[in-house]
Structure formats: structure tokens, C-alpha cells
Amino acid sequence: MYRGRTFNRERVYVCGEYLDGDIYPVFQKPGERRKRCRPTSEIQKKLNQRNAAKRLTRIVHMNFTSRDLALHLTYDREHMPESAEDALRIVQNYLRALKRRYRKLGLELKYILSTEYGGRSGRGHHHLIVNAGLDRDAMEALWGRGYANSKRLQFGDEGVSGLTHYITKGDASYKRWSGSRNLDQPEAQPPRDDLTMEDVRTLFEAAEIHLANEWFESRFPGYELVSCEPRRNETNRGYYIHFEMRRKKTT
């Protein structure tokens, strides 16, 4: 039977108007670290995707607002790239052209790029998140290789998590997307270990029936809870809670 120390850790990121965090158990034997269990490849794959979506969501919240754009680029038959390498070269040339246009306006381009290939057709298309600057019609016309569509980023109740989960979905690893070097990177606040096992169990049960708002909003004044995902690990019997909050709007 495991007789080492068990405690709960809370790790939080503040990203612009949004805050997200995780509460999870930490297992530690007296005087030494507990040997970790190696997850199966399928579990690890899901964990990688979950963590990739969390990280990308934080980066988008840190660097972009509802004034900025989601841009989707496809190829017509005349301009279909010959390979994945060719598609990467084409979209990188497009980004260089955008940078030049932004520079003329006295602006610096920030972007996140993801390339996806259709399951049946295998056709590649690109998803971009870019900061506002160039006129949207000019931005779409600059593509010139097929259909281009831009729209304002939608920061709804859960921010842009729908878009970021889409970008990181499927068989992608955490390297599926890339971004400009000038993106601000979120950093976690110092972790807190002040929650007892009973605290977390009670919070977990409240989260399961969607009654955890009061607890989170008391712990993080000025924010309101927009999503809370409680999970129970049947192997170590630990409680895991991921939560996302947004800054309350002032009237």
C-alpha cells in the first residue's frame, strides 16, 4: 500500500482577460520522488492533445483580442501544392507578404499558423490567427490561390477554446501549429498547495452538478467561471479539475 505523502496542487495561468487552471493530486514518498507510471500510447496521445489545446488557448488569449482575425485559406485546382513541403513554402511566402504590408503601416504582424489535410481528398488548407491591421479584403485578395475567408475572433463564454481545440484535434502532436516569434508566452503563477483532500473532494462533487461557481469566484475575485471539467482517475483515485474563467465586465 502506498504510504507516502499525498497533496493537491493548484496551477493557474492569467492570460489577458482569461484565467485558466488545474487542480490535481501530487504523490510523493518520504524523502524521494514517486516513480511515475508510464501511460499507454492512447492515453498519452489524448493527454498531448489536451495539453496542446490548453497551451494554444492561453497563447491566443495572451496575444489576440476580438479585434483580430481568424483567416482560412484553401487552394483551387490550378494552385494545388505538389507536397506538404510545397504547401508550407507557399503559406510562408504569404506570411512574408503580409509582414511587408504590415510594416508599411507601421505595424508588427503576429500570427498562429496551422495546416490541415482533408481525410478523403488529402487537400491541404491553412488556418491563421493574425492581429488586425491590413484591410480584410486586401488580406484575402493577397492570397490569390483559392478561397480566402476572414472573420473576427469570437471570444464567447469560453473564449476561443473551440477554435484552439479544432486546430489541435486529431492525430496532431503539440507541434501541429506554429507561431511568430513575437508572441507573448504565458507563465504559470506560483503553485498553491493549500487545498486538503476533503476540500478537493467537496469541490469535485459540486463541479459534477455545476455548482462550483461560488467557490471559484470567491477564490479569484473579479473573475467569473465559464467552464469547469472534473475528472476522476480510476488508477490513482485522484481528483482532477480543469477550470476557465473570464474577467467580469464592468458596467
Short mmCIF file of C-alpha atoms in Angstrom, two decimals:
data_model
loop_
_atom_site.label_atom_id
_atom_site.label_comp_id
_atom_site.label_asym_id
_atom_site.label_seq_id
_atom_site.Cartn_x
_atom_site.Cartn_y
_atom_site.Cartn_z
CA MET A 1 0.00 0.00 0.00
CA TYR A 2 1.25 3.49 -0.86
CA ARG A 3 2.08 5.35 2.38
CA GLY A 4 3.85 8.42 1.06
CA ARG A 5 2.66 12.00 1.14
CA THR A 6 -0.31 12.98 -1.00
CA PHE A 7 -1.32 16.60 -1.51
CA ASN A 8 -3.20 18.71 -4.04
CA ARG A 9 -1.67 21.35 -6.25
CA GLU A 10 -3.34 24.26 -8.00
CA ARG A 11 -1.58 25.78 -11.03
CA VAL A 12 -3.06 28.92 -12.62
CA TYR A 13 -2.33 30.97 -15.75
CA VAL A 14 -3.63 34.53 -16.20
CA CYS A 15 -3.84 35.32 -19.92
CA GLY A 16 -5.28 38.71 -20.74
CA GLU A 17 -8.93 38.75 -19.77
CA TYR A 18 -8.93 35.00 -19.16
CA LEU A 19 -7.67 32.77 -16.41
CA ASP A 20 -7.36 29.02 -16.53
CA GLY A 21 -6.01 26.49 -14.12
CA ASP A 22 -5.77 22.90 -12.95
CA ILE A 23 -6.19 21.26 -9.56
CA TYR A 24 -4.52 17.85 -9.35
CA PRO A 25 -3.02 15.43 -6.83
CA VAL A 26 0.71 15.04 -6.24
CA PHE A 27 2.06 11.79 -4.80
CA GLN A 28 5.41 11.80 -3.04
CA LYS A 29 7.20 9.21 -0.89
CA PRO A 30 9.08 10.45 2.13
CA GLY A 31 12.49 11.70 1.02
CA GLU A 32 12.12 10.76 -2.65
CA ARG A 33 10.01 11.29 -5.70
CA ARG A 34 7.41 8.72 -6.52
CA LYS A 35 8.19 6.66 -9.60
CA ARG A 36 5.76 7.62 -12.32
CA CYS A 37 3.59 5.13 -14.14
CA ARG A 38 4.12 5.24 -17.87
CA PRO A 39 0.78 5.87 -19.65
CA THR A 40 -0.31 3.81 -22.64
CA SER A 41 0.22 5.33 -26.10
CA GLU A 42 -3.52 6.04 -26.49
CA ILE A 43 -3.74 7.78 -23.11
CA GLN A 44 -0.57 9.75 -23.86
CA LYS A 45 -1.96 10.78 -27.24
CA LYS A 46 -5.12 12.18 -25.63
CA LEU A 47 -3.07 13.88 -22.92
CA ASN A 48 -0.81 15.51 -25.53
CA GLN A 49 -3.83 16.80 -27.42
CA ARG A 50 -5.47 18.12 -24.26
CA ASN A 51 -2.29 19.92 -23.20
CA ALA A 52 -1.72 21.29 -26.70
CA ALA A 53 -5.21 22.80 -26.75
CA LYS A 54 -4.72 24.34 -23.30
CA ARG A 55 -1.38 25.88 -24.26
CA LEU A 56 -2.65 27.27 -27.55
CA THR A 57 -5.76 28.71 -25.86
CA ARG A 58 -3.53 30.54 -23.37
CA ILE A 59 -1.31 31.94 -26.13
CA VAL A 60 -4.30 33.21 -28.13
CA HIS A 61 -5.74 34.92 -25.05
CA MET A 62 -2.34 36.47 -24.28
CA ASN A 63 -1.82 37.90 -27.77
CA PHE A 64 -5.13 38.49 -29.54
CA THR A 65 -8.49 40.18 -28.95
CA SER A 66 -11.89 40.33 -30.63
CA ARG A 67 -10.46 42.98 -32.98
CA ASP A 68 -8.14 40.37 -34.50
CA LEU A 69 -8.87 37.82 -37.20
CA ALA A 70 -9.23 34.12 -37.92
CA LEU A 71 -8.23 33.55 -41.55
CA HIS A 72 -8.91 30.36 -43.54
CA LEU A 73 -7.04 29.70 -46.80
CA THR A 74 -7.76 26.95 -49.35
CA TYR A 75 -6.36 26.03 -52.78
CA ASP A 76 -8.18 25.85 -56.08
CA ARG A 77 -7.26 23.19 -58.65
CA GLU A 78 -4.90 25.47 -60.54
CA HIS A 79 -2.79 26.20 -57.48
CA MET A 80 -2.81 22.87 -55.66
CA PRO A 81 0.58 22.33 -53.95
CA GLU A 82 2.56 19.27 -55.02
CA SER A 83 3.53 18.26 -51.48
CA ALA A 84 3.30 19.25 -47.82
CA GLU A 85 6.66 20.97 -48.18
CA ASP A 86 5.33 22.95 -51.15
CA ALA A 87 2.24 24.00 -49.17
CA LEU A 88 4.46 25.18 -46.30
CA ARG A 89 6.60 27.20 -48.70
CA ILE A 90 3.51 28.84 -50.22
CA VAL A 91 1.94 29.86 -46.92
CA GLN A 92 5.28 31.13 -45.59
CA ASN A 93 5.59 33.34 -48.69
CA TYR A 94 2.09 34.62 -47.99
CA LEU A 95 3.09 35.47 -44.42
CA ARG A 96 6.17 37.33 -45.68
CA ALA A 97 3.93 39.38 -47.98
CA LEU A 98 1.63 40.15 -45.04
CA LYS A 99 4.61 41.23 -42.92
CA ARG A 100 5.71 43.67 -45.64
CA ARG A 101 2.20 45.16 -45.83
CA TYR A 102 2.02 45.49 -42.05
CA ARG A 103 5.46 47.09 -41.92
CA LYS A 104 4.35 49.76 -44.38
CA LEU A 105 1.51 50.57 -41.99
CA GLY A 106 3.95 50.82 -39.08
CA LEU A 107 2.64 47.59 -37.55
CA GLU A 108 4.16 44.27 -36.50
CA LEU A 109 2.45 41.07 -37.63
CA LYS A 110 1.61 38.46 -35.04
CA TYR A 111 0.27 35.11 -36.20
CA ILE A 112 -0.51 31.49 -35.39
CA LEU A 113 -0.50 29.03 -38.30
CA SER A 114 -1.98 25.55 -38.61
CA THR A 115 -2.16 23.40 -41.75
CA GLU A 116 -4.73 20.64 -42.10
CA TYR A 117 -5.24 17.94 -44.74
CA GLY A 118 -8.66 16.60 -45.68
CA GLY A 119 -9.29 12.98 -44.73
CA ARG A 120 -10.72 11.93 -48.11
CA SER A 121 -9.26 14.38 -50.60
CA GLY A 122 -5.94 14.95 -48.86
CA ARG A 123 -6.18 18.60 -49.85
CA GLY A 124 -4.28 20.96 -47.64
CA HIS A 125 -5.71 24.16 -46.22
CA HIS A 126 -4.42 26.66 -43.70
CA HIS A 127 -5.85 28.25 -40.57
CA LEU A 128 -4.33 31.53 -39.41
CA ILE A 129 -4.91 33.77 -36.43
CA VAL A 130 -3.49 37.25 -37.10
CA ASN A 131 -3.59 40.61 -35.39
CA ALA A 132 -5.69 43.27 -37.09
CA GLY A 133 -4.02 45.83 -39.31
CA LEU A 134 -4.43 45.27 -43.03
CA ASP A 135 -7.88 45.67 -44.57
CA ARG A 136 -9.67 42.32 -44.64
CA ASP A 137 -10.46 42.48 -48.37
CA ALA A 138 -6.80 43.22 -49.13
CA MET A 139 -5.69 40.37 -46.88
CA GLU A 140 -7.97 37.90 -48.66
CA ALA A 141 -7.01 39.17 -52.14
CA LEU A 142 -3.32 38.79 -51.32
CA TRP A 143 -3.77 35.01 -51.06
CA GLY A 144 -4.69 34.56 -54.72
CA ARG A 145 -4.55 30.75 -54.75
CA GLY A 146 -8.12 29.83 -53.96
CA TYR A 147 -10.76 30.68 -51.39
CA ALA A 148 -9.84 33.01 -48.52
CA ASN A 149 -12.18 33.95 -45.71
CA SER A 150 -11.53 36.08 -42.65
CA LYS A 151 -13.68 36.83 -39.62
CA ARG A 152 -13.25 38.45 -36.26
CA LEU A 153 -12.11 36.20 -33.45
CA GLN A 154 -15.08 35.06 -31.40
CA PHE A 155 -14.43 35.44 -27.67
CA GLY A 156 -17.62 33.92 -26.29
CA ASP A 157 -18.29 32.47 -22.85
CA GLU A 158 -15.35 30.10 -23.21
CA GLY A 159 -13.08 32.43 -25.14
CA VAL A 160 -11.54 30.86 -28.22
CA SER A 161 -11.24 27.34 -26.83
CA GLY A 162 -13.49 25.97 -29.59
CA LEU A 163 -11.12 27.24 -32.28
CA THR A 164 -7.97 26.13 -30.49
CA HIS A 165 -9.34 22.64 -29.81
CA TYR A 166 -10.18 22.39 -33.52
CA ILE A 167 -6.66 23.42 -34.54
CA THR A 168 -5.08 20.82 -32.25
CA LYS A 169 -7.55 17.99 -32.89
CA GLY A 170 -6.98 14.58 -34.43
CA ASP A 171 -3.62 12.82 -34.63
CA ALA A 172 -1.70 16.06 -34.17
CA SER A 173 1.07 16.40 -31.65
CA TYR A 174 1.80 19.57 -29.75
CA LYS A 175 3.92 20.72 -32.75
CA ARG A 176 0.95 20.79 -35.13
CA TRP A 177 0.83 24.59 -35.15
CA SER A 178 3.49 27.28 -35.29
CA GLY A 179 3.55 30.96 -34.41
CA SER A 180 5.52 34.13 -34.94
CA ARG A 181 8.48 34.72 -32.66
CA ASN A 182 6.96 37.89 -31.19
CA LEU A 183 4.11 36.07 -29.41
CA ASP A 184 3.95 36.64 -25.66
CA GLN A 185 4.24 33.34 -23.79
CA PRO A 186 2.03 32.70 -20.73
CA GLU A 187 3.73 31.77 -17.47
CA ALA A 188 2.12 29.94 -14.58
CA GLN A 189 1.68 31.72 -11.28
CA PRO A 190 3.46 30.16 -8.28
CA PRO A 191 1.61 26.91 -7.46
CA ARG A 192 -0.59 26.67 -4.38
CA ASP A 193 -0.76 23.57 -2.19
CA ASP A 194 -3.31 24.77 0.38
CA LEU A 195 -6.25 22.55 -0.62
CA THR A 196 -6.93 19.50 1.54
CA MET A 197 -8.18 16.21 0.15
CA GLU A 198 -11.60 16.97 1.67
CA ASP A 199 -11.60 20.44 0.02
CA VAL A 200 -10.97 18.92 -3.40
CA ARG A 201 -13.45 16.07 -2.95
CA THR A 202 -16.19 18.57 -1.99
CA LEU A 203 -15.28 20.85 -4.90
CA PHE A 204 -15.24 17.91 -7.31
CA GLU A 205 -18.74 16.85 -6.25
CA ALA A 206 -20.00 20.43 -6.66
CA ALA A 207 -18.41 20.68 -10.11
CA GLU A 208 -20.09 17.46 -11.22
CA ILE A 209 -23.51 19.07 -10.68
CA HIS A 210 -22.43 22.51 -11.96
CA LEU A 211 -22.46 24.21 -8.55
CA ALA A 212 -18.79 25.23 -8.31
CA ASN A 213 -19.21 28.86 -9.43
CA GLU A 214 -19.34 30.36 -5.95
CA TRP A 215 -16.18 28.61 -4.78
CA PHE A 216 -14.10 29.67 -7.80
CA GLU A 217 -15.42 33.23 -7.88
CA SER A 218 -14.63 33.63 -4.19
CA ARG A 219 -11.10 32.30 -4.71
CA PHE A 220 -10.48 34.52 -7.75
CA PRO A 221 -12.22 37.87 -7.13
CA GLY A 222 -13.03 39.85 -10.26
CA TYR A 223 -13.46 36.71 -12.42
CA GLU A 224 -16.46 34.58 -13.27
CA LEU A 225 -16.40 30.86 -14.02
CA VAL A 226 -17.15 29.90 -17.63
CA SER A 227 -16.20 26.21 -17.65
CA CYS A 228 -15.18 23.52 -15.20
CA GLU A 229 -14.19 19.96 -16.12
CA PRO A 230 -13.89 17.47 -13.23
CA ARG A 231 -12.27 14.08 -13.94
CA ARG A 232 -11.54 11.09 -11.69
CA ASN A 233 -8.51 8.93 -12.36
CA GLU A 234 -9.57 5.37 -11.65
CA THR A 235 -5.95 4.19 -11.39
CA ASN A 236 -4.68 6.51 -8.66
CA ARG A 237 -8.16 7.54 -7.40
CA GLY A 238 -7.16 11.19 -7.71
CA TYR A 239 -9.43 14.14 -8.46
CA TYR A 240 -8.51 16.39 -11.42
CA ILE A 241 -10.27 19.68 -12.12
CA HIS A 242 -9.60 22.00 -15.07
CA PHE A 243 -11.31 25.39 -14.94
CA GLU A 244 -11.52 28.51 -17.10
CA MET A 245 -12.65 31.97 -16.01
CA ARG A 246 -13.00 35.41 -17.56
CA ARG A 247 -12.67 38.85 -16.04
CA LYS A 248 -16.02 40.29 -15.04
CA LYS A 249 -17.21 43.10 -17.25
CA THR A 250 -17.51 46.45 -15.55
CA THR A 251 -20.65 48.47 -16.19
#
